[in-house]
Tab-separated table of C-alpha atoms in Angstrom:
chain	number	residue	atom	x	y	z
S	1	ALA	CA	110.876	73.155	85.880
S	2	ALA	CA	107.983	74.361	88.031
S	3	ALA	CA	105.539	72.160	86.098
S	4	MET	CA	107.770	69.129	86.662
S	5	GLY	CA	107.872	69.980	90.366
S	6	PHE	CA	104.083	70.088	90.618
S	7	LYS	CA	103.833	66.818	88.716
S	8	PHE	CA	106.331	65.204	91.067
S	9	LEU	CA	104.418	66.284	94.183
S	10	SER	CA	101.115	65.157	92.690
S	11	TRP	CA	102.671	61.858	91.624
S	12	MET	CA	103.977	61.244	95.135
S	13	LEU	CA	100.412	61.505	96.456
S	14	VAL	CA	98.703	59.478	93.714
S	15	PHE	CA	101.366	56.841	93.131
S	16	SER	CA	102.166	56.147	96.765
S	17	PHE	CA	98.530	55.996	97.924
S	18	PRO	CA	98.016	52.213	97.496
S	19	PHE	CA	101.345	51.507	99.246
S	20	VAL	CA	100.527	53.917	102.071
S	21	LEU	CA	97.068	52.382	102.429
S	22	VAL	CA	98.370	48.811	102.727
S	23	ILE	CA	101.857	49.076	104.244
S	24	GLY	CA	101.294	52.314	106.164
S	25	GLY	CA	97.962	51.035	107.437
S	26	ALA	CA	99.594	47.830	108.648
S	27	GLY	CA	102.317	49.833	110.391
S	28	TYR	CA	99.722	51.989	112.109
S	29	LEU	CA	97.824	48.940	113.388
S	30	ILE	CA	101.038	47.331	114.624
S	31	GLY	CA	101.991	50.588	116.350
S	32	GLU	CA	98.629	50.599	118.120
S	33	GLN	CA	99.631	47.254	119.639
S	34	GLY	CA	102.549	48.925	121.384
S	35	VAL	CA	105.356	48.246	118.889
S	36	PRO	CA	107.581	51.384	118.918
S	37	TYR	CA	108.273	53.232	115.651
S	38	ALA	CA	106.116	50.768	113.656
S	39	PHE	CA	104.271	53.466	111.696
S	40	PRO	CA	107.367	55.600	110.837
S	41	ALA	CA	109.183	52.411	109.773
S	42	SER	CA	106.284	51.417	107.511
S	43	MET	CA	106.265	54.867	105.866
S	44	ALA	CA	110.031	54.660	105.346
S	45	LEU	CA	109.481	51.282	103.660
S	46	VAL	CA	106.874	52.833	101.353
S	47	PHE	CA	109.383	55.530	100.380
S	48	LEU	CA	112.108	52.960	99.652
S	49	ILE	CA	109.688	50.939	97.493
S	50	ILE	CA	108.614	53.821	95.258
S	51	LEU	CA	112.011	55.582	95.126
S	52	PRO	CA	113.523	53.250	92.450
S	53	MET	CA	110.494	53.982	90.258
S	54	PHE	CA	111.153	57.711	90.341
S	55	PRO	CA	113.702	57.972	87.453
S	56	SER	CA	111.366	55.976	85.185
S	57	VAL	CA	108.428	58.187	86.118
S	58	MET	CA	110.306	61.443	85.502
S	59	ALA	CA	111.470	60.105	82.131
S	60	HIS	CA	107.829	59.726	81.104
S	61	PHE	CA	106.962	63.144	82.527
S	62	ALA	CA	109.520	64.706	80.170
S	63	MET	CA	107.746	63.225	77.128
S	64	PRO	CA	104.783	64.690	75.190
S	65	VAL	CA	102.690	61.674	76.296
S	66	GLU	CA	103.123	61.045	80.031
S	67	LEU	CA	100.108	58.915	80.956
S	68	ASP	CA	102.232	55.836	81.821
S	69	ALA	CA	103.914	57.776	84.636
S	70	TRP	CA	100.663	57.806	86.609
S	71	LEU	CA	99.931	54.083	86.345
S	72	VAL	CA	101.552	51.592	88.734
S	73	PRO	CA	100.806	48.593	86.430
S	74	LYS	CA	102.668	50.363	83.620
S	75	ILE	CA	105.778	51.381	85.589
S	76	ALA	CA	106.298	48.513	88.052
S	77	PRO	CA	106.737	45.664	85.517
S	78	ARG	CA	109.530	47.567	83.739
S	79	ILE	CA	111.624	48.125	86.871
S	80	PRO	CA	113.283	44.615	86.968
S	81	SER	CA	114.924	45.162	83.559
S	82	MET	CA	116.436	48.428	84.858
S	83	LEU	CA	116.827	47.411	88.489
S	84	THR	CA	120.585	47.963	88.817
S	85	ALA	CA	120.438	51.466	87.321
S	86	SER	CA	117.318	52.333	89.334
S	87	LEU	CA	118.983	51.246	92.585
S	88	MET	CA	122.171	53.157	91.706
S	89	TRP	CA	120.104	56.293	91.143
S	90	SER	CA	118.271	55.714	94.453
S	91	VAL	CA	121.530	55.275	96.393
S	92	LEU	CA	122.986	58.409	94.778
S	93	PHE	CA	119.871	60.369	95.724
S	94	LEU	CA	119.873	59.101	99.320
S	95	VAL	CA	123.587	59.875	99.760
S	96	THR	CA	123.275	63.438	98.440
S	97	ILE	CA	120.130	64.182	100.446
S	98	THR	CA	121.579	62.849	103.728
S	99	PRO	CA	123.094	66.241	104.749
S	100	VAL	CA	119.685	67.894	104.197
S	101	VAL	CA	117.916	65.375	106.426
S	102	ALA	CA	120.703	65.413	109.020
S	103	LEU	CA	120.640	69.216	109.323
S	104	ASN	CA	116.885	69.417	109.802
S	105	VAL	CA	116.531	66.416	112.108
S	106	GLY	CA	119.627	67.397	114.093
S	107	SER	CA	118.414	70.972	114.617
S	108	TYR	CA	115.037	69.675	115.812
S	109	LEU	CA	116.624	67.239	118.273
S	110	TYR	CA	118.954	69.987	119.494
S	111	ASN	CA	115.989	72.254	120.357
S	112	LYS	CA	113.446	69.522	121.013
S	113	GLU	CA	112.633	70.584	124.575
S	114	ALA	CA	112.328	74.275	123.685
S	115	ILE	CA	110.063	73.468	120.705
S	116	ALA	CA	107.891	71.225	122.889
S	117	GLU	CA	107.618	74.025	125.446
S	118	PHE	CA	106.661	76.470	122.681
S	119	SER	CA	103.967	74.087	121.407
S	120	LEU	CA	102.524	73.638	124.909
S	121	GLY	CA	102.505	77.413	125.315
S	122	THR	CA	100.521	77.922	122.084
S	123	GLU	CA	97.998	75.276	123.149
S	124	SER	CA	97.649	76.868	126.580
S	125	ASN	CA	97.158	80.345	125.078
S	126	ALA	CA	94.535	79.017	122.664
S	127	GLN	CA	92.634	77.404	125.532
S	128	THR	CA	92.904	80.608	127.578
S	129	ARG	CA	91.468	82.638	124.693
S	130	ILE	CA	88.560	80.203	124.289
S	131	GLU	CA	87.728	80.307	127.987
S	132	PHE	CA	88.011	84.111	128.081
S	133	THR	CA	85.651	84.402	125.089
S	134	GLN	CA	83.137	82.056	126.725
S	135	ARG	CA	83.209	84.131	129.912
S	136	GLN	CA	82.699	87.297	127.855
S	137	ASP	CA	79.647	85.777	126.189
S	138	LYS	CA	78.216	84.969	129.631
S	139	GLY	CA	78.937	88.482	130.894
S	140	GLU	CA	81.370	87.262	133.546
S	141	VAL	CA	84.300	89.452	132.418
S	142	ASP	CA	84.882	92.804	134.052
S	143	SER	CA	85.584	95.704	131.688
S	144	ASN	CA	89.052	96.197	133.218
S	145	GLU	CA	90.014	92.524	133.118
S	146	LYS	CA	92.673	91.617	130.558
S	147	ILE	CA	93.469	88.225	129.143
S	148	GLU	CA	96.670	86.738	130.506
S	149	LEU	CA	98.737	84.722	128.022
S	150	LYS	CA	101.941	82.793	128.517
S	151	SER	CA	105.105	84.291	127.075
S	152	LEU	CA	106.386	82.198	124.181
S	153	ASN	CA	110.073	81.504	123.630
S	154	TRP	CA	110.537	82.303	119.934
S	155	ASP	CA	114.273	81.643	120.299
S	156	ALA	CA	113.404	77.936	120.041
S	157	TRP	CA	113.002	78.342	116.280
S	158	TYR	CA	116.248	80.178	115.475
S	159	VAL	CA	118.408	77.068	115.122
S	160	PRO	CA	115.821	74.963	113.189
S	161	LEU	CA	115.058	77.819	110.773
S	162	GLY	CA	118.763	78.518	110.272
S	163	ALA	CA	119.415	74.834	109.581
S	164	TYR	CA	116.489	74.773	107.155
S	165	LEU	CA	117.841	77.743	105.178
S	166	VAL	CA	121.302	76.177	104.967
S	167	SER	CA	119.833	72.820	103.934
S	168	THR	CA	117.938	74.396	101.020
S	169	PHE	CA	121.260	75.383	99.436
S	170	TRP	CA	122.527	71.834	99.715
S	171	PHE	CA	119.208	70.467	98.429
S	172	SER	CA	119.818	72.320	95.154
S	173	VAL	CA	122.973	70.198	94.773
S	174	THR	CA	120.888	67.071	95.424
S	175	LEU	CA	118.408	68.073	92.718
S	176	LEU	CA	121.167	68.874	90.243
S	177	VAL	CA	122.857	65.495	90.736
S	178	ALA	CA	119.501	63.663	90.627
S	179	GLY	CA	118.425	65.504	87.475
S	180	ARG	CA	121.682	64.875	85.617
S	181	SER	CA	121.714	61.186	86.490
S	182	ASN	CA	118.015	60.919	85.595
S	183	GLY	CA	118.810	62.327	82.175
S	184	LEU	CA	121.506	59.684	81.602
S	185	PHE	CA	119.132	56.987	82.864
S	186	THR	CA	116.499	58.100	80.351
S	187	TYR	CA	119.020	58.197	77.497
S	188	TYR	CA	120.405	54.697	78.019
S	189	TYR	CA	117.099	52.987	78.885
S	190	LYS	CA	114.861	54.619	76.312
S	191	LYS	CA	113.939	51.260	74.774
S	192	GLU	CA	113.088	49.582	78.087
S	193	LEU	CA	111.078	52.618	79.221
S	194	GLU	CA	108.925	52.487	76.066
S	195	LEU	CA	108.752	56.248	75.963
S	196	ILE	CA	106.347	57.980	73.610
S	197	ASP	CA	108.434	60.901	72.405
S	198	LYS	CA	106.000	62.091	69.740
S	199	ALA	CA	102.471	63.246	70.426
S	200	PRO	CA	99.815	61.865	68.069
S	201	GLU	CA	99.170	64.176	65.154
S	202	VAL	CA	95.925	66.091	65.396
S	203	THR	CA	94.226	67.311	62.230
S	204	TYR	CA	92.096	70.427	62.406
S	205	THR	CA	89.506	71.632	59.943
S	206	ALA	CA	89.556	75.204	58.756
S	207	LYS	CA	86.198	75.980	60.338
S	208	GLY	CA	86.481	77.098	63.943
S	209	VAL	CA	90.275	77.153	64.054
S	210	LYS	CA	91.554	79.459	66.766
S	211	GLU	CA	94.672	81.265	65.703
S	212	LYS	CA	97.386	82.056	68.204
S	213	PRO	CA	97.370	85.820	68.846
S	214	ILE	CA	100.221	87.722	67.216
S	215	PHE	CA	101.707	90.113	69.757
S	216	ASN	CA	103.167	93.035	67.813
S	217	LEU	CA	102.534	96.715	67.207
S	218	LYS	CA	101.183	96.338	63.673
S	219	LEU	CA	98.380	93.949	64.580
S	220	SER	CA	97.306	95.786	67.726
S	221	ASN	CA	95.985	99.105	68.988
S	222	PRO	CA	96.732	101.079	72.153
S	223	ALA	CA	94.612	99.543	74.899
S	224	PRO	CA	91.566	101.673	75.840
S	225	PHE	CA	91.288	102.776	79.456
S	226	VAL	CA	87.957	100.977	80.024
S	227	THR	CA	89.359	97.681	78.750
S	228	ARG	CA	92.446	97.983	80.956
S	229	TYR	CA	90.229	98.807	83.908
S	230	MET	CA	88.103	95.695	83.304
S	231	ALA	CA	91.246	93.569	83.122
S	232	LYS	CA	92.379	95.049	86.425
S	233	LEU	CA	89.018	94.167	88.004
S	234	ILE	CA	89.327	90.542	86.878
S	235	ASP	CA	92.834	90.292	88.360
S	236	SER	CA	91.587	91.960	91.533
S	237	VAL	CA	89.096	89.134	92.120
S	238	VAL	CA	91.938	86.597	92.138
S	239	LEU	CA	94.151	88.771	94.337
S	240	VAL	CA	91.347	89.491	96.816
S	241	LEU	CA	90.758	85.752	97.247
S	242	ILE	CA	94.478	85.247	97.910
S	243	PHE	CA	94.481	88.150	100.363
S	244	GLY	CA	91.488	86.720	102.210
S	245	PHE	CA	93.185	83.355	102.551
S	246	LEU	CA	96.398	84.946	103.858
S	247	VAL	CA	94.554	87.109	106.393
S	248	GLY	CA	92.512	84.189	107.677
S	249	PHE	CA	95.530	81.915	107.900
S	250	LEU	CA	97.749	84.429	109.696
S	251	LEU	CA	94.974	85.490	112.081
S	252	PHE	CA	94.600	81.820	112.997
S	253	ILE	CA	98.370	81.544	113.555
S	254	GLY	CA	98.251	84.700	115.639
S	255	TYR	CA	95.352	83.304	117.656
S	256	MET	CA	97.297	80.114	118.360
S	257	THR	CA	100.585	81.825	119.225
S	258	GLY	CA	99.333	84.977	120.949
S	259	MET	CA	100.753	87.231	118.219
S	260	ALA	CA	99.097	90.663	118.082
S	261	THR	CA	96.340	91.047	115.490
S	262	GLU	CA	98.078	94.110	114.039
S	263	MET	CA	101.267	92.109	113.493
S	264	SER	CA	99.336	89.274	111.811
S	265	LEU	CA	97.684	91.744	109.447
S	266	MET	CA	101.000	93.447	108.653
S	267	ILE	CA	102.594	90.109	107.762
S	268	ALA	CA	99.549	89.180	105.646
S	269	VAL	CA	99.773	92.457	103.723
S	270	GLY	CA	103.525	92.020	103.185
S	271	VAL	CA	103.191	88.457	101.896
S	272	TRP	CA	100.232	89.430	99.712
S	273	PHE	CA	102.160	92.329	98.171
S	274	LEU	CA	105.013	89.950	97.300
S	275	VAL	CA	102.517	87.510	95.747
S	276	TYR	CA	100.979	90.417	93.820
S	277	LEU	CA	104.366	91.452	92.411
S	278	ILE	CA	105.225	87.898	91.373
S	279	TYR	CA	101.720	87.273	89.947
S	280	SER	CA	101.878	90.381	87.748
S	281	SER	CA	105.533	90.379	86.705
S	282	SER	CA	105.722	86.662	85.864
S	283	SER	CA	102.522	86.883	83.776
S	284	GLU	CA	103.517	90.010	81.858
S	285	SER	CA	107.015	88.739	81.069
S	286	GLY	CA	105.727	85.271	80.126
S	287	GLU	CA	104.761	83.887	76.748
S	288	LEU	CA	101.243	85.389	76.828
S	289	GLN	CA	102.601	88.769	77.976
S	290	GLY	CA	99.776	89.574	80.334
S	291	THR	CA	97.993	88.667	83.535
S	292	PRO	CA	94.903	86.408	83.320
S	293	GLY	CA	92.757	89.549	83.375
S	294	LYS	CA	94.661	91.084	80.464
S	295	GLN	CA	94.511	87.803	78.533
S	296	MET	CA	90.723	87.652	78.916
S	297	MET	CA	90.444	91.217	77.598
S	298	LYS	CA	92.932	90.494	74.748
S	299	LEU	CA	95.593	92.824	76.143
S	300	PHE	CA	99.353	92.330	76.252
S	301	VAL	CA	102.418	94.250	77.447
S	302	VAL	CA	105.400	95.152	75.225
S	303	ASN	CA	108.385	97.480	75.270
S	304	LYS	CA	108.648	100.509	73.000
S	305	GLU	CA	110.021	98.337	70.171
S	306	GLY	CA	107.047	95.991	70.470
S	307	ASN	CA	108.978	93.085	71.988
S	308	ARG	CA	108.236	91.027	75.079
S	309	ILE	CA	109.563	92.615	78.271
S	310	SER	CA	111.975	90.927	80.652
S	311	GLY	CA	111.111	89.746	84.144
S	312	GLY	CA	113.088	92.612	85.693
S	313	VAL	CA	111.251	95.251	83.665
S	314	ALA	CA	107.898	93.613	84.445
S	315	PHE	CA	108.719	93.581	88.170
S	316	GLY	CA	109.812	97.229	88.057
S	317	ARG	CA	106.715	98.195	86.082
S	318	ILE	CA	104.242	96.811	88.605
S	319	PHE	CA	106.297	98.091	91.554
S	320	VAL	CA	106.404	101.655	90.168
S	321	TYR	CA	102.705	101.424	89.311
S	322	THR	CA	101.923	100.582	92.941
S	323	LEU	CA	104.034	103.478	94.218
S	324	LEU	CA	102.368	105.970	91.863
S	325	LEU	CA	98.752	104.993	92.551
S	326	PRO	CA	96.382	106.701	91.837
S	327	VAL	CA	98.228	109.214	89.613
S	328	ALA	CA	99.675	106.421	87.416
S	329	TRP	CA	96.449	106.398	85.369
S	330	ILE	CA	96.309	110.153	84.601
S	331	THR	CA	98.533	110.176	81.494
S	332	MET	CA	96.554	107.339	79.854
S	333	PHE	CA	93.965	109.915	78.766
S	334	THR	CA	96.496	112.278	77.148
S	335	ASP	CA	99.229	109.998	75.764
S	336	ALA	CA	98.811	108.849	72.145
S	337	GLU	CA	99.787	105.277	73.087
S	338	GLY	CA	97.641	105.276	76.227
S	339	ARG	CA	100.656	104.854	78.498
S	340	GLY	CA	100.510	105.389	82.228
S	341	LEU	CA	103.288	107.082	84.185
S	342	HIS	CA	104.745	103.682	85.080
S	343	ASP	CA	104.762	102.720	81.384
S	344	MET	CA	106.619	105.925	80.480
S	345	ILE	CA	109.220	105.374	83.202
S	346	LEU	CA	109.865	101.726	82.273
S	347	GLY	CA	109.472	102.146	78.503
S	348	THR	CA	106.468	99.842	78.185
S	349	GLN	CA	102.964	100.005	76.799
S	350	VAL	CA	99.779	97.942	76.893
S	351	ARG	CA	98.308	96.955	73.553
S	352	MET	CA	95.005	95.395	72.508
S	353	ILE	CA	94.973	92.613	69.913
S	354	LYS	CA	93.346	93.796	66.690
S	355	GLU	CA	91.168	91.279	64.899
S	356	ARG	CA	92.938	90.213	61.714
S	357	LYS	CA	90.903	90.780	58.575
S	358	LYS	CA	90.522	87.515	56.709
S	359	LYS	CA	91.292	87.383	53.022
S	360	LYS	CA	88.448	86.621	50.644
S	361	LYS	CA	89.663	83.105	49.814
S	362	GLU	CA	90.251	82.314	53.486
S	363	ALA	CA	86.749	83.480	54.413
S	364	GLU	CA	85.206	81.163	51.819
S	365	VAL	CA	86.879	78.026	53.330
C-alpha cells in the first residue's frame, strides 16, 4: 500500500508535468494580465483532465509490468473506450472527497485574518532577527540590549489543525471507495487496458546465482558482538543524517516563528526518536528481519522459536533497548546466544547467517 502511494505521488508529478507546463503556464500568463483566478482555474482544469486517467494508471501499477502507467501516449488513447466508466469513477471520487476539501478550505476561510496576521508576524520577526544580527556584527548592540519580537497568535491554527485531523478520517473513506471501484474497473476493463499480468520469464545460469538467505536457527549462528556493533554503526549514519535534517528544519521554523531554540531542539529530538523507533521496528519485523545495517552484516532478528517477530515485539524490543542503554549490551558477552537484556525481556535474539556448504555435485556446476 505504501509503495502504491509513493508511485501515485510520483506519477502525479511526472504525468501532469506536460499539462501543467502548457495549461498551467497559459493560466499564469493570463493571470499576469489581470484576469482573476486564471492560474488556479488552469490548475483545476489540469486536475480534471488527468483524473479520468487515474483508474487506468493504478490498474497498471498493480501489475508486474507497469511501464505503460508512466507514458501519456500509452494511457491517453485507451481512455475513449472506457470513458463512461472513467468519468463515473472520477465523479465518485470528487463526491467522496468533497467533505475533505470543504473542511480544510472552510477552516482556512474561517481563520483567514488570524492566519494572515500570524504570517505577517513571522515575517516581521525574521526581519527583526536579521537586522539585530547585522547590528551585532557591526558592534552596534549593547550587551544589555535584547531582541524584541512580536507575540504570535498560535490560536489561529487550532481550528485549521482540528479540521485537518477530522478530514483525514473521512479521507480514509474516500480512499476505500476509490480503491474498491478501481478494482472493479480493472476487472471489467482488463482487455481494453491491455494489462501485462505476467512478468517475462528470466532464466539464470547456475554460476553466480545469489540464493535468498534462509532465516532460521539451524542455518545461522549467534551474532558476534563486533558484527552487531558494526551494523549499529551503519544504521547510525542513516539516523544521524535524519537527525541533522530535522534539527536544521526545526531551527529554521523556530527562527521564522520566534520559537525558543531549546523548544525547537526538543521537538527535533522527539520526532527523531519516533522515526528511530519506526525505522528499527518496521525493518526487524519485515521480510528481511533486520535494519539496513543488519542486512549488510548478514544479521537478522528472530524470536526464541526462530520465527519472524511481530511489529509490536519489534517496537517493544527497540524501545526497551533504548531505555536500558548502555547496560543492554552487558549480557551479550555472557549469554550463550549472545542476547542483550532487551532480547531476554522480549524473547528475541540476533542471528548471523551461516554460509551454506555446497554439495559436491552443486560445486561442480
